[in-house]
Coordinates of N, CA and C and ligand atoms in Angstrom, one line a residue:
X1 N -12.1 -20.5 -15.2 CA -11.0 -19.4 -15.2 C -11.0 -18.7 -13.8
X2 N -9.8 -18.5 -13.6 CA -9.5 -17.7 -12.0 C -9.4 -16.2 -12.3
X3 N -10.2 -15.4 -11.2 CA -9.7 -13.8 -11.5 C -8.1 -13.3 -11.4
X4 N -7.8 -13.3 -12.7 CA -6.3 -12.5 -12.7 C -6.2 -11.2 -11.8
X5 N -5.1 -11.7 -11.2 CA -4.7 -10.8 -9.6 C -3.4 -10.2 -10.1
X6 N -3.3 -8.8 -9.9 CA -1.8 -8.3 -10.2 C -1.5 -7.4 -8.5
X7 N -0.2 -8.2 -7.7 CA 0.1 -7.7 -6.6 C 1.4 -7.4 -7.1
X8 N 1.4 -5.5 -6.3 CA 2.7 -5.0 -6.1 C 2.9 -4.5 -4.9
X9 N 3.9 -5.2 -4.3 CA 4.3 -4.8 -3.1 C 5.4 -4.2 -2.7
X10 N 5.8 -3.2 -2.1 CA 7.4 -2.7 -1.9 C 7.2 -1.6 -0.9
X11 N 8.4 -1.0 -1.0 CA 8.3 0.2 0.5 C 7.6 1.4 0.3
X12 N 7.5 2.6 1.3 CA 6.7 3.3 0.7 C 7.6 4.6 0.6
X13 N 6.6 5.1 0.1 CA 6.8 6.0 -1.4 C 7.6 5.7 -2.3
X14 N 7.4 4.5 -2.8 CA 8.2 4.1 -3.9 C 7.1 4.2 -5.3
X15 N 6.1 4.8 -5.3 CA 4.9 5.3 -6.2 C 4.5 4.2 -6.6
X16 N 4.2 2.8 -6.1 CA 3.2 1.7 -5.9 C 2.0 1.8 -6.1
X17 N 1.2 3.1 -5.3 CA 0.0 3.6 -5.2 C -0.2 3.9 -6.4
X18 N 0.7 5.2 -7.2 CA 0.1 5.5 -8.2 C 0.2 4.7 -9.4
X19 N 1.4 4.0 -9.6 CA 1.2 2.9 -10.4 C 0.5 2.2 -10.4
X20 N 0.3 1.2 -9.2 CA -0.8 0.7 -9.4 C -2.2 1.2 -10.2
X21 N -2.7 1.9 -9.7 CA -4.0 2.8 -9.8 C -4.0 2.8 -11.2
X22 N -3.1 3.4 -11.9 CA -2.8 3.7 -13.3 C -3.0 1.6 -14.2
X23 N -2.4 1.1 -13.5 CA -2.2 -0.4 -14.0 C -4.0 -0.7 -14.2
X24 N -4.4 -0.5 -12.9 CA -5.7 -1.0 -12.8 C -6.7 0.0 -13.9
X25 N -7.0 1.0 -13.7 CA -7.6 1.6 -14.9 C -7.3 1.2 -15.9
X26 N -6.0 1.0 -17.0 CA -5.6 0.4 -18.1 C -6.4 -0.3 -18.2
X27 N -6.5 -1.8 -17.5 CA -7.2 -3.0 -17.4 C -8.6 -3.1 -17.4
X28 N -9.2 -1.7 -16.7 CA -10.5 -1.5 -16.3 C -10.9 -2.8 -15.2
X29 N -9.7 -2.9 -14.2 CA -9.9 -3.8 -13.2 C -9.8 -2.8 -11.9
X30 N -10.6 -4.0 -11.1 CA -10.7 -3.1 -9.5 C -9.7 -2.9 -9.1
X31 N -9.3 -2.0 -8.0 CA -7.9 -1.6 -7.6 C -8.2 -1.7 -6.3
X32 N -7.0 -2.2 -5.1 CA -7.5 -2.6 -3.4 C -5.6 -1.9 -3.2
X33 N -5.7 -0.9 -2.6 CA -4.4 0.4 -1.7 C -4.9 -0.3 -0.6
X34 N -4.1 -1.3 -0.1 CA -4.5 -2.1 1.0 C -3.6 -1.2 2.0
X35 N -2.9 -0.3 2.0 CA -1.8 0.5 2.9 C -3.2 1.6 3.2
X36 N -4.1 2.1 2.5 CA -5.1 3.3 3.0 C -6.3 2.2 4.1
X37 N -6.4 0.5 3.8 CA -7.2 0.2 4.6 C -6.1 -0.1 6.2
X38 N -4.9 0.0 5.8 CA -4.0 0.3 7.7 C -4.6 1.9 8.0
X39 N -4.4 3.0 7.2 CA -4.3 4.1 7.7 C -5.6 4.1 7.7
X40 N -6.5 4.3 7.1 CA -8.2 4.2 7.9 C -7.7 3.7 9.5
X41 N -7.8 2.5 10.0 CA -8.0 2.0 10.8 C -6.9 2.6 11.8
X42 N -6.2 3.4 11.5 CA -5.0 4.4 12.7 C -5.5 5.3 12.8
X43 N -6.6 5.7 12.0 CA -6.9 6.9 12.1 C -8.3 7.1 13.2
X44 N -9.0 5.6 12.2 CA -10.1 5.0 13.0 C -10.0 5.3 15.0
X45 N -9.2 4.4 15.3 CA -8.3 3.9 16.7 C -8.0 5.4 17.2
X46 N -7.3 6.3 17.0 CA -7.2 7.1 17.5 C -8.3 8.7 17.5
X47 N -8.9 8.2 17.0 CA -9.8 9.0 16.8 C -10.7 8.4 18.0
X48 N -10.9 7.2 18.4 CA -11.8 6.4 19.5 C -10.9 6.1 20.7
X49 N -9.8 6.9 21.0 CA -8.6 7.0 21.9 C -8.4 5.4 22.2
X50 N -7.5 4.8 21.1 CA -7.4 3.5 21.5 C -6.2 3.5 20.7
X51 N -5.0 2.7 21.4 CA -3.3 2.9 21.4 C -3.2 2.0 20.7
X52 N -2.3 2.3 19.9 CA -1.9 1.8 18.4 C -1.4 0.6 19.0
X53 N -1.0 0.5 20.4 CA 0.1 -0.6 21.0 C -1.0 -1.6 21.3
X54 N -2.2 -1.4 21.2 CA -3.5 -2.5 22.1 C -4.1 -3.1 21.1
X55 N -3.3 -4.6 20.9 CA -3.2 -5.2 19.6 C -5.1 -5.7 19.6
X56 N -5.5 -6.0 21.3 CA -7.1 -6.5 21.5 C -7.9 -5.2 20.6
X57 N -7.5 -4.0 21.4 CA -8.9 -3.2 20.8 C -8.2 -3.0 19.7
X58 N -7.2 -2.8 18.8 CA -6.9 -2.3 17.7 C -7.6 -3.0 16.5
X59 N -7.7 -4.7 17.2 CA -7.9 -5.6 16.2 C -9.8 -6.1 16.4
X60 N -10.0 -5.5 17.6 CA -11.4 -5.8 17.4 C -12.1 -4.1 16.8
X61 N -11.1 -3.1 16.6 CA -12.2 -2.1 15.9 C -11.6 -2.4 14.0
X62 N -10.5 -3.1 13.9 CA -10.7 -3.7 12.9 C -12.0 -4.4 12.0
X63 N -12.5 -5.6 13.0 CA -13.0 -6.2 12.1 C -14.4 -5.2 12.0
X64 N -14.8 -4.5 12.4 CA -16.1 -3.4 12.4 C -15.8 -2.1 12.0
X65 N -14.5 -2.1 11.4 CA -14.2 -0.4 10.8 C -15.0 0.1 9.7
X66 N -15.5 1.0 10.4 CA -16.9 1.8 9.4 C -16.0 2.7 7.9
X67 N -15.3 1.6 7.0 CA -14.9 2.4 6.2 C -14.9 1.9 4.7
X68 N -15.2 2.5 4.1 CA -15.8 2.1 2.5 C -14.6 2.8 1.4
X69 N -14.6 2.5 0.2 CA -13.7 3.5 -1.1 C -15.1 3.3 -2.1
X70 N -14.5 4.9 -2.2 CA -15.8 4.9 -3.1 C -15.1 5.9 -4.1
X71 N -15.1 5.5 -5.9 CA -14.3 5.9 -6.8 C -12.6 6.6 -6.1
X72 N -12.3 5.8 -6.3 CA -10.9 5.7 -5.3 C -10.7 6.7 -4.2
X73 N -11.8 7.5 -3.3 CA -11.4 8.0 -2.2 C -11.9 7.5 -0.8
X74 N -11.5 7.3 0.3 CA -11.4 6.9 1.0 C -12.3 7.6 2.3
X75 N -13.4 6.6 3.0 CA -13.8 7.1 3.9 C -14.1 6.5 5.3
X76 N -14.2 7.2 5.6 CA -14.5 6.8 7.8 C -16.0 7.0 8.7
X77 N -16.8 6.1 8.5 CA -17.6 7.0 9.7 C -18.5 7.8 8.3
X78 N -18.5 7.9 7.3 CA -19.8 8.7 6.7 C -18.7 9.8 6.7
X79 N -17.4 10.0 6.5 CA -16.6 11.5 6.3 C -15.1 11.0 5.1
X80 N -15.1 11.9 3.9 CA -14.1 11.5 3.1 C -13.2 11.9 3.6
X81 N -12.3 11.1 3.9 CA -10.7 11.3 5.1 C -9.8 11.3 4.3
X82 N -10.0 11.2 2.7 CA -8.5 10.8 1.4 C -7.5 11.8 2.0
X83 N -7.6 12.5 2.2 CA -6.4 13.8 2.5 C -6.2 13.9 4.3
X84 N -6.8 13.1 4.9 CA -5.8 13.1 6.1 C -5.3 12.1 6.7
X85 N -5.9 10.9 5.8 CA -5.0 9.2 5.8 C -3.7 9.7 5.2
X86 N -3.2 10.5 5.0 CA -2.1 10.2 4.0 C -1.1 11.5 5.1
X87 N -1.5 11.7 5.9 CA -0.5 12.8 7.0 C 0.4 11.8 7.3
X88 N 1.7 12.0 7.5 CA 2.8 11.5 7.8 C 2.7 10.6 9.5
X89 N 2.0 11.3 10.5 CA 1.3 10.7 11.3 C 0.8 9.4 11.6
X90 N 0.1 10.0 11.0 CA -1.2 8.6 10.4 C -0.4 7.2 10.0
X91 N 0.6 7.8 8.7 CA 1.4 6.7 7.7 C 1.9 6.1 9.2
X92 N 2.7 6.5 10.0 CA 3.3 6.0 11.2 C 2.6 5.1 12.1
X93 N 1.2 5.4 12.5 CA 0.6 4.6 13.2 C 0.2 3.2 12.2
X94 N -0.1 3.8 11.4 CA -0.7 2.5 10.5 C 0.4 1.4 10.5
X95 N 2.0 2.1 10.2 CA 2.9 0.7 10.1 C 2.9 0.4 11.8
X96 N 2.8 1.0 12.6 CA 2.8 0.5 13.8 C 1.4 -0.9 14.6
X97 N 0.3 -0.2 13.9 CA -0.4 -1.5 14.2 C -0.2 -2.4 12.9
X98 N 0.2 -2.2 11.7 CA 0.5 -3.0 10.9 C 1.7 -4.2 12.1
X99 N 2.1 -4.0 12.3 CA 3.0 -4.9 13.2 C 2.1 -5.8 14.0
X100 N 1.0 -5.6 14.5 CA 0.6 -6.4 15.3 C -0.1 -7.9 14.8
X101 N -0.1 -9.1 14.9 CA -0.6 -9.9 14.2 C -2.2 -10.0 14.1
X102 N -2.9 -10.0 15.6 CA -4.4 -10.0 14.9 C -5.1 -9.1 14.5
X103 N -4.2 -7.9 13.9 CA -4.7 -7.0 13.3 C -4.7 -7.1 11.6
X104 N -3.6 -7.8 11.6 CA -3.2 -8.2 10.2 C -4.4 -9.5 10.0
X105 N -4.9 -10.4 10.8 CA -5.7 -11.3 10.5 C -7.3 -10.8 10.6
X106 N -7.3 -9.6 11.1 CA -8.6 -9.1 11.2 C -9.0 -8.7 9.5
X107 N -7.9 -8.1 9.6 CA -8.1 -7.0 7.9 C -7.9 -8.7 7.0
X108 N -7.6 -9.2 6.8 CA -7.2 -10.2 5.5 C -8.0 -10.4 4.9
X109 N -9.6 -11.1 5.6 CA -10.5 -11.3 4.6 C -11.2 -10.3 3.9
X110 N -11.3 -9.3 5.0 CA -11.8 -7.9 4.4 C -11.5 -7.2 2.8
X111 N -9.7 -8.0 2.7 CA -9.0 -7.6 1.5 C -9.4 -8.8 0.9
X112 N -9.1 -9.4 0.7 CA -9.4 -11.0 -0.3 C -11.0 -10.2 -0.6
X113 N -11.7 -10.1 0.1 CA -13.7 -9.6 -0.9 C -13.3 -8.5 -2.0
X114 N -11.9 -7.9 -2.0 CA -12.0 -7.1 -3.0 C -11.7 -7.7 -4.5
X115 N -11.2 -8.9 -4.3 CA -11.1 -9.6 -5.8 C -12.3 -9.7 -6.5
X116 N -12.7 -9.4 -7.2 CA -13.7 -9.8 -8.2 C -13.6 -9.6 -10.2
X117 N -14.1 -10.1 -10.2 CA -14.2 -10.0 -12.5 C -14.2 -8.5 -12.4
X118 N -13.8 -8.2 -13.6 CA -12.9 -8.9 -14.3 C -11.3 -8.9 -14.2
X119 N -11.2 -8.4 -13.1 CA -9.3 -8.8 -12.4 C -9.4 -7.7 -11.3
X120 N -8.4 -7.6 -10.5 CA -7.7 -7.0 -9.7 C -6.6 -6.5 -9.4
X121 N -6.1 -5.4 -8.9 CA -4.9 -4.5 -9.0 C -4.3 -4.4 -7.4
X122 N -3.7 -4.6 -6.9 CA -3.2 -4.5 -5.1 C -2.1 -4.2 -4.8
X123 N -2.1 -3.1 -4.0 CA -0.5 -2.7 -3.4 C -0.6 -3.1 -2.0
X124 N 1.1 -3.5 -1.8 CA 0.8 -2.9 -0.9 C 2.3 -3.7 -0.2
X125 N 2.3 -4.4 1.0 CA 3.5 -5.1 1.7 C 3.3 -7.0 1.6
X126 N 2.3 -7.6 1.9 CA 2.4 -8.6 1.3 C 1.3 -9.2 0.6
X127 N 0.7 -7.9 -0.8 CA -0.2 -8.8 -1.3 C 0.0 -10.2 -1.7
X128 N 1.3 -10.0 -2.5 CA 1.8 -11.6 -3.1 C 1.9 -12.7 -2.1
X129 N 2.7 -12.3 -1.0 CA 3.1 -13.4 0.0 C 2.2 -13.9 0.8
X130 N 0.7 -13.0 1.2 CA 0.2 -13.5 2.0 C -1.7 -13.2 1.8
X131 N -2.1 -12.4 1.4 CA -3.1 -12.0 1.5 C -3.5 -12.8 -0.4
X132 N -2.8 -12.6 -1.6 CA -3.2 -13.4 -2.7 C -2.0 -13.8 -3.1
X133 N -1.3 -15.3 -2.8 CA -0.4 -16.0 -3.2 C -0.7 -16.5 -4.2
X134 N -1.9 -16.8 -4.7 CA -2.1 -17.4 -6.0 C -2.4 -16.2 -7.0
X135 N -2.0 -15.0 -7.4 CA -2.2 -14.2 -7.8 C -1.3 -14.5 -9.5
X136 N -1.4 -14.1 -10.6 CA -1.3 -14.5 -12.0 C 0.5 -13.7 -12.1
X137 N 0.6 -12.4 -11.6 CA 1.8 -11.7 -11.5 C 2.1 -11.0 -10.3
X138 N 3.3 -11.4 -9.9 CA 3.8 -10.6 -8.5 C 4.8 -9.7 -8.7
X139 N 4.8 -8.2 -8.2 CA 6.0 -7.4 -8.5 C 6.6 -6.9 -7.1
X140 N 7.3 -7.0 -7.4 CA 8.2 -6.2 -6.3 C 9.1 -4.6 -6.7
X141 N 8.1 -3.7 -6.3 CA 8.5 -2.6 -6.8 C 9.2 -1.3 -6.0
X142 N 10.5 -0.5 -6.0 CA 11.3 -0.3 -5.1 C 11.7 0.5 -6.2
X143 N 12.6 1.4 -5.0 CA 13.9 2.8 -5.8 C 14.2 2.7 -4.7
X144 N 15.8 3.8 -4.6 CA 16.2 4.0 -3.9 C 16.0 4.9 -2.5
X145 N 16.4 4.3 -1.8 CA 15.7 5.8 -0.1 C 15.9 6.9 -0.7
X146 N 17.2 7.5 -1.6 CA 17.0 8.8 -1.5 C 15.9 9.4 -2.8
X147 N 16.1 8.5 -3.9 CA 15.2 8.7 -4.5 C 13.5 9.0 -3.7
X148 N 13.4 7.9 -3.2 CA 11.7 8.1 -2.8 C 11.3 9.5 -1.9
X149 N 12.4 9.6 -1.3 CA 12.9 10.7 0.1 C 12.6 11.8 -0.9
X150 N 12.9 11.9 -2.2 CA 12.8 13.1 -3.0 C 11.4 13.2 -3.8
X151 N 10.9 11.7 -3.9 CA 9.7 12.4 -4.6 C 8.6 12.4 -3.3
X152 N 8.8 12.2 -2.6 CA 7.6 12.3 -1.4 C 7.8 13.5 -1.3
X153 N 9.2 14.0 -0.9 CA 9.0 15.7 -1.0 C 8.5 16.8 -1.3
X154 N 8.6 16.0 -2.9 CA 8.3 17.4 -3.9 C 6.8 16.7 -3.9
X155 N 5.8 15.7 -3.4 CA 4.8 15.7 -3.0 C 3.9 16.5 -2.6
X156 N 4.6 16.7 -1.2 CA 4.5 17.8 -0.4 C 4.3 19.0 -0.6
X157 N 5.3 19.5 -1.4 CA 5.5 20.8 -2.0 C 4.9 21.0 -2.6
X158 N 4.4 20.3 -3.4 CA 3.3 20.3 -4.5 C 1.9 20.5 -3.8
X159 N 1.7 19.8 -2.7 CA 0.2 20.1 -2.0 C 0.1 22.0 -1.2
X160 N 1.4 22.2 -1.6 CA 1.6 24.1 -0.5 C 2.0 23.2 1.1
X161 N 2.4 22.3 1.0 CA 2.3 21.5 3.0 C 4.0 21.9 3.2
X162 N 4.5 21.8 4.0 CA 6.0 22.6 5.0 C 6.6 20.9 4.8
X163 N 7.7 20.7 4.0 CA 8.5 19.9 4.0 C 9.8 19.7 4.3
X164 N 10.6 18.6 5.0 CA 11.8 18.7 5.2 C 12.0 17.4 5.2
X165 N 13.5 17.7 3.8 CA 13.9 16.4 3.1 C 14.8 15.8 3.9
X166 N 15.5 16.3 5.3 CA 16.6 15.2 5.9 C 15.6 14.0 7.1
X167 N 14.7 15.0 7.1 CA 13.2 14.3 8.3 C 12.6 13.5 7.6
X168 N 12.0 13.4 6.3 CA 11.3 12.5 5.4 C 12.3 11.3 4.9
X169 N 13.8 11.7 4.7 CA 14.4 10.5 4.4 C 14.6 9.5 6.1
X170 N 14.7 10.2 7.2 CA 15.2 9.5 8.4 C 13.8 9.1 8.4
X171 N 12.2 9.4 8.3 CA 11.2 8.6 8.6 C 11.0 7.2 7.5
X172 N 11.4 7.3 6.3 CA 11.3 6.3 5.6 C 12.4 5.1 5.2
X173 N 13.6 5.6 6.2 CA 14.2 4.8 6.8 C 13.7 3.5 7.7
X174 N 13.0 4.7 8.7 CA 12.7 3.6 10.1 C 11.5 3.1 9.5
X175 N 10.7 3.4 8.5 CA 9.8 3.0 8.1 C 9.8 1.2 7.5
X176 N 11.2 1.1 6.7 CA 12.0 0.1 6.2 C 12.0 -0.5 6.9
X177 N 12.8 -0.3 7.8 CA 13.3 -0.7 8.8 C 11.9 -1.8 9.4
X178 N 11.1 -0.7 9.9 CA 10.3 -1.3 11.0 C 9.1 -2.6 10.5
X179 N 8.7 -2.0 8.7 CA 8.2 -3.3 7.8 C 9.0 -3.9 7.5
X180 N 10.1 -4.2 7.4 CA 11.1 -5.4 7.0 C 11.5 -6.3 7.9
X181 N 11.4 -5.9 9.3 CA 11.7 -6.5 10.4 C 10.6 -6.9 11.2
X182 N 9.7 -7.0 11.1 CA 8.4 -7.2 11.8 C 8.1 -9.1 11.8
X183 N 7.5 -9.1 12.7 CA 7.9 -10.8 13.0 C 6.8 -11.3 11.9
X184 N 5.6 -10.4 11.6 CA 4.4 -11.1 10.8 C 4.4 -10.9 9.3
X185 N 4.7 -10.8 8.4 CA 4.3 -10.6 7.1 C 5.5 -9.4 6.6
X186 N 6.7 -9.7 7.1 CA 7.9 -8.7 7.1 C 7.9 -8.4 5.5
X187 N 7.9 -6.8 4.9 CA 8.1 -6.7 3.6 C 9.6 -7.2 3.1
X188 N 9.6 -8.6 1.9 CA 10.7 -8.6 1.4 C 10.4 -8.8 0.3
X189 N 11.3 -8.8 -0.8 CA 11.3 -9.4 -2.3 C 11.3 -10.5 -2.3
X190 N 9.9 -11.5 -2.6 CA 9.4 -13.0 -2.8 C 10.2 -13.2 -3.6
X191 N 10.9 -14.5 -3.9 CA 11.2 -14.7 -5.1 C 10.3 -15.3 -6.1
X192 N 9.3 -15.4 -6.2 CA 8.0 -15.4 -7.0 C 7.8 -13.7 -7.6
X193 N 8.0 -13.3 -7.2 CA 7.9 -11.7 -7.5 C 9.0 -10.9 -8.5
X194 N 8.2 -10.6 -9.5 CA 9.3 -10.0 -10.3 C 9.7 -8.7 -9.8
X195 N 11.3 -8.2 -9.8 CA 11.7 -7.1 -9.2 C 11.4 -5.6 -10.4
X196 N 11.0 -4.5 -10.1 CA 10.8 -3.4 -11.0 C 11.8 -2.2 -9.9
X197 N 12.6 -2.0 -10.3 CA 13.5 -1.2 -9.6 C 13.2 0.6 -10.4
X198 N 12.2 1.3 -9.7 CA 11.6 2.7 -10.8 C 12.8 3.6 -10.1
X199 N 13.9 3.6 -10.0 CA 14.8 4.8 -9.3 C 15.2 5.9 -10.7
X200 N 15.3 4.8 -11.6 CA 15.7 5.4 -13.2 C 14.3 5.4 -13.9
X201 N 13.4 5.0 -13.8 CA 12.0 5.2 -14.2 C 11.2 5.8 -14.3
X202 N 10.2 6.6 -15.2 CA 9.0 7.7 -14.8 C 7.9 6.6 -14.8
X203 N 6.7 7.0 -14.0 CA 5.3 5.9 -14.1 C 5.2 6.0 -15.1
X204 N 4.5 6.3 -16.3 CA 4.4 5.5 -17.4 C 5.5 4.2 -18.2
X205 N 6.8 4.6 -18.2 CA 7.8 3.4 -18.2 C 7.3 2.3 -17.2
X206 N 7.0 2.5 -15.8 CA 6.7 1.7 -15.3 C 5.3 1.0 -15.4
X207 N 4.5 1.9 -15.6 CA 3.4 0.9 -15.8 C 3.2 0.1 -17.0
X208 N 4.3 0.8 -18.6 CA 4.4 0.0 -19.8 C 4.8 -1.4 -19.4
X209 N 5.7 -1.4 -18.3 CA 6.4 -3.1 -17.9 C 6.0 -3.7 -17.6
X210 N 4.5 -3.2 -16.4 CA 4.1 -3.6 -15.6 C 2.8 -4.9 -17.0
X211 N 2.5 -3.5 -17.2 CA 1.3 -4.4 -18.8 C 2.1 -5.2 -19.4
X212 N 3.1 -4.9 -20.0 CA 4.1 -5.9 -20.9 C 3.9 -7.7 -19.9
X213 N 4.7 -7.3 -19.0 CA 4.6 -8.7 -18.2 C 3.2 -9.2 -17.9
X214 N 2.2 -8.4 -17.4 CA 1.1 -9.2 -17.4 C 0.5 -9.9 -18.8
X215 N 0.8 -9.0 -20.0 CA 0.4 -9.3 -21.1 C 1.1 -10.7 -21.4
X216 N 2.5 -11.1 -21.1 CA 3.2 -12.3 -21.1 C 2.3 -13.8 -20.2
X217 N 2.4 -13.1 -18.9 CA 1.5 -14.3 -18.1 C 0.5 -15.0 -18.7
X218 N -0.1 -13.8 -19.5 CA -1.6 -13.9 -19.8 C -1.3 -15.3 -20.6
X219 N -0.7 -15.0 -21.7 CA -0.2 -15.9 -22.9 C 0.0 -17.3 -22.8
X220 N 1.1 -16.8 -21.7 CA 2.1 -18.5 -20.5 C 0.8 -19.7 -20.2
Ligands
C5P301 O1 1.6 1.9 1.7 P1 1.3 2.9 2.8 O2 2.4 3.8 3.2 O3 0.0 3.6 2.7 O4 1.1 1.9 4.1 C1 1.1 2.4 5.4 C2 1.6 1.3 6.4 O5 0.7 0.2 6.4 C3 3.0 0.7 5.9 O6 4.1 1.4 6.5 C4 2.9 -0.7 6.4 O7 3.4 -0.8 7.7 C5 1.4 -1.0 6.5 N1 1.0 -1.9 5.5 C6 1.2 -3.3 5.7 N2 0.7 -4.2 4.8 C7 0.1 -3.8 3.7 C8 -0.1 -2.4 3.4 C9 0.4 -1.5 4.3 O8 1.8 -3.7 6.7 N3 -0.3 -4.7 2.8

């Protein structure tokens, strides 16, 4: 028997992350936020003054990035960084060397060691397409720009952080933009991938479908 792999991949803040996360506890399977192991490594890089654009050093402090998850928070160097991987900044650099290809092939195997019994949970841009193609269910999960543009917001708001909704919708625009068009592992809807469109959806609805359909595979 193969470890049952469940990849969702889609744009961001389209609450991937936290569905996922939620999917995977259900299961009591491991969970891999393969978008916090880009932002580690932008954070990594710049922290070691080394330019998101210098695909050599970006991709050789890849394959040696001192960074672990430990009960889902995220660390660097021996320091828990969960809360400043996730600055708007950061998100930017990360799709920026996300673009580069041997950075993308530095991180790959790194992510594949996260499969293990008894299953796996992965978000992210191309878990399905490229990183676990043989995975048991693929989703493709998405809302609308303005939608996401609105709950990243009230994100924000929620943490006390200074937000502005016409700036957050123009960055996850070019955000689209810049993962959809990228020459290496461009985010699109596989057609292997079942589509979950949450614009009308609260996470729990979504993660009910998400179970429903794996519970189907399982069966198949
Ligand atoms: O999902 P998150 O916003 O944390 O990801 C940050 C950036 O990392 C994305 O904009 C994307 O460019 C990149 N990424 C990727 N492939 C993944 C996960 C994230 O290219 N599997």
């Amino acid at each position: 028997m193969t470890t049952p792999i469940i990849t969702i991949d889609g744009p961001s803040a389209s609450g991937k992350g936290t569905i996922a996360a939620i999917v995977a506890h259900r299961l009591g399977f491991h969970y891999l936020d393969s978008g916090s192991l880009y932002r580690l490594l932008a954070l990594h890089t710049r922290q070691q003054s080394i330019a998101w654009d210098d695909e050599t050093r970006v991709a050789a402090a890849a394959i040696s990035l001192p960074a672990k998850f430990i009960d889902g928070h995220s660390w660097l160097n021996g320091k828990e960084v969960s809360a400043t991987i996730r600055a708007e900044h950061i998100g930017n650099g990360a799709s920026q060397i996300a673009a580069l290809p041997a950075v993308r092939a530095a991180l790959l195997q790194r992510q594949r060691d996260f499969c293990a019994e008894p299953g796996l949970v992965t978000d992210g841009r191309d878990m399905g397409s490229i990183v676990f193609p043989m995975a048991l269910l693929k989703i493709f999960l998405t809302a609308s720009q303005e939608e996401r543009a609105e709950r990243r917001y009230k994100q924000l708001i929620n943490k006390g952080e200074s937000a502005n909704l016409p700036q957050i919708k123009l960055d996850i625009i070019n955000r689209d933009v810049r993962d959809a068009t990228r020459s290496i592992a461009p985010l699109r809807h596989e057609s292997d991938a079942l589509l979950l469109d949450t614009t009308q959806l609260n996470v729990d609805q979504a993660v009910e479908k998400i179970l429903m359909w794996f519970q189907e595979k399982q069966a198949s």
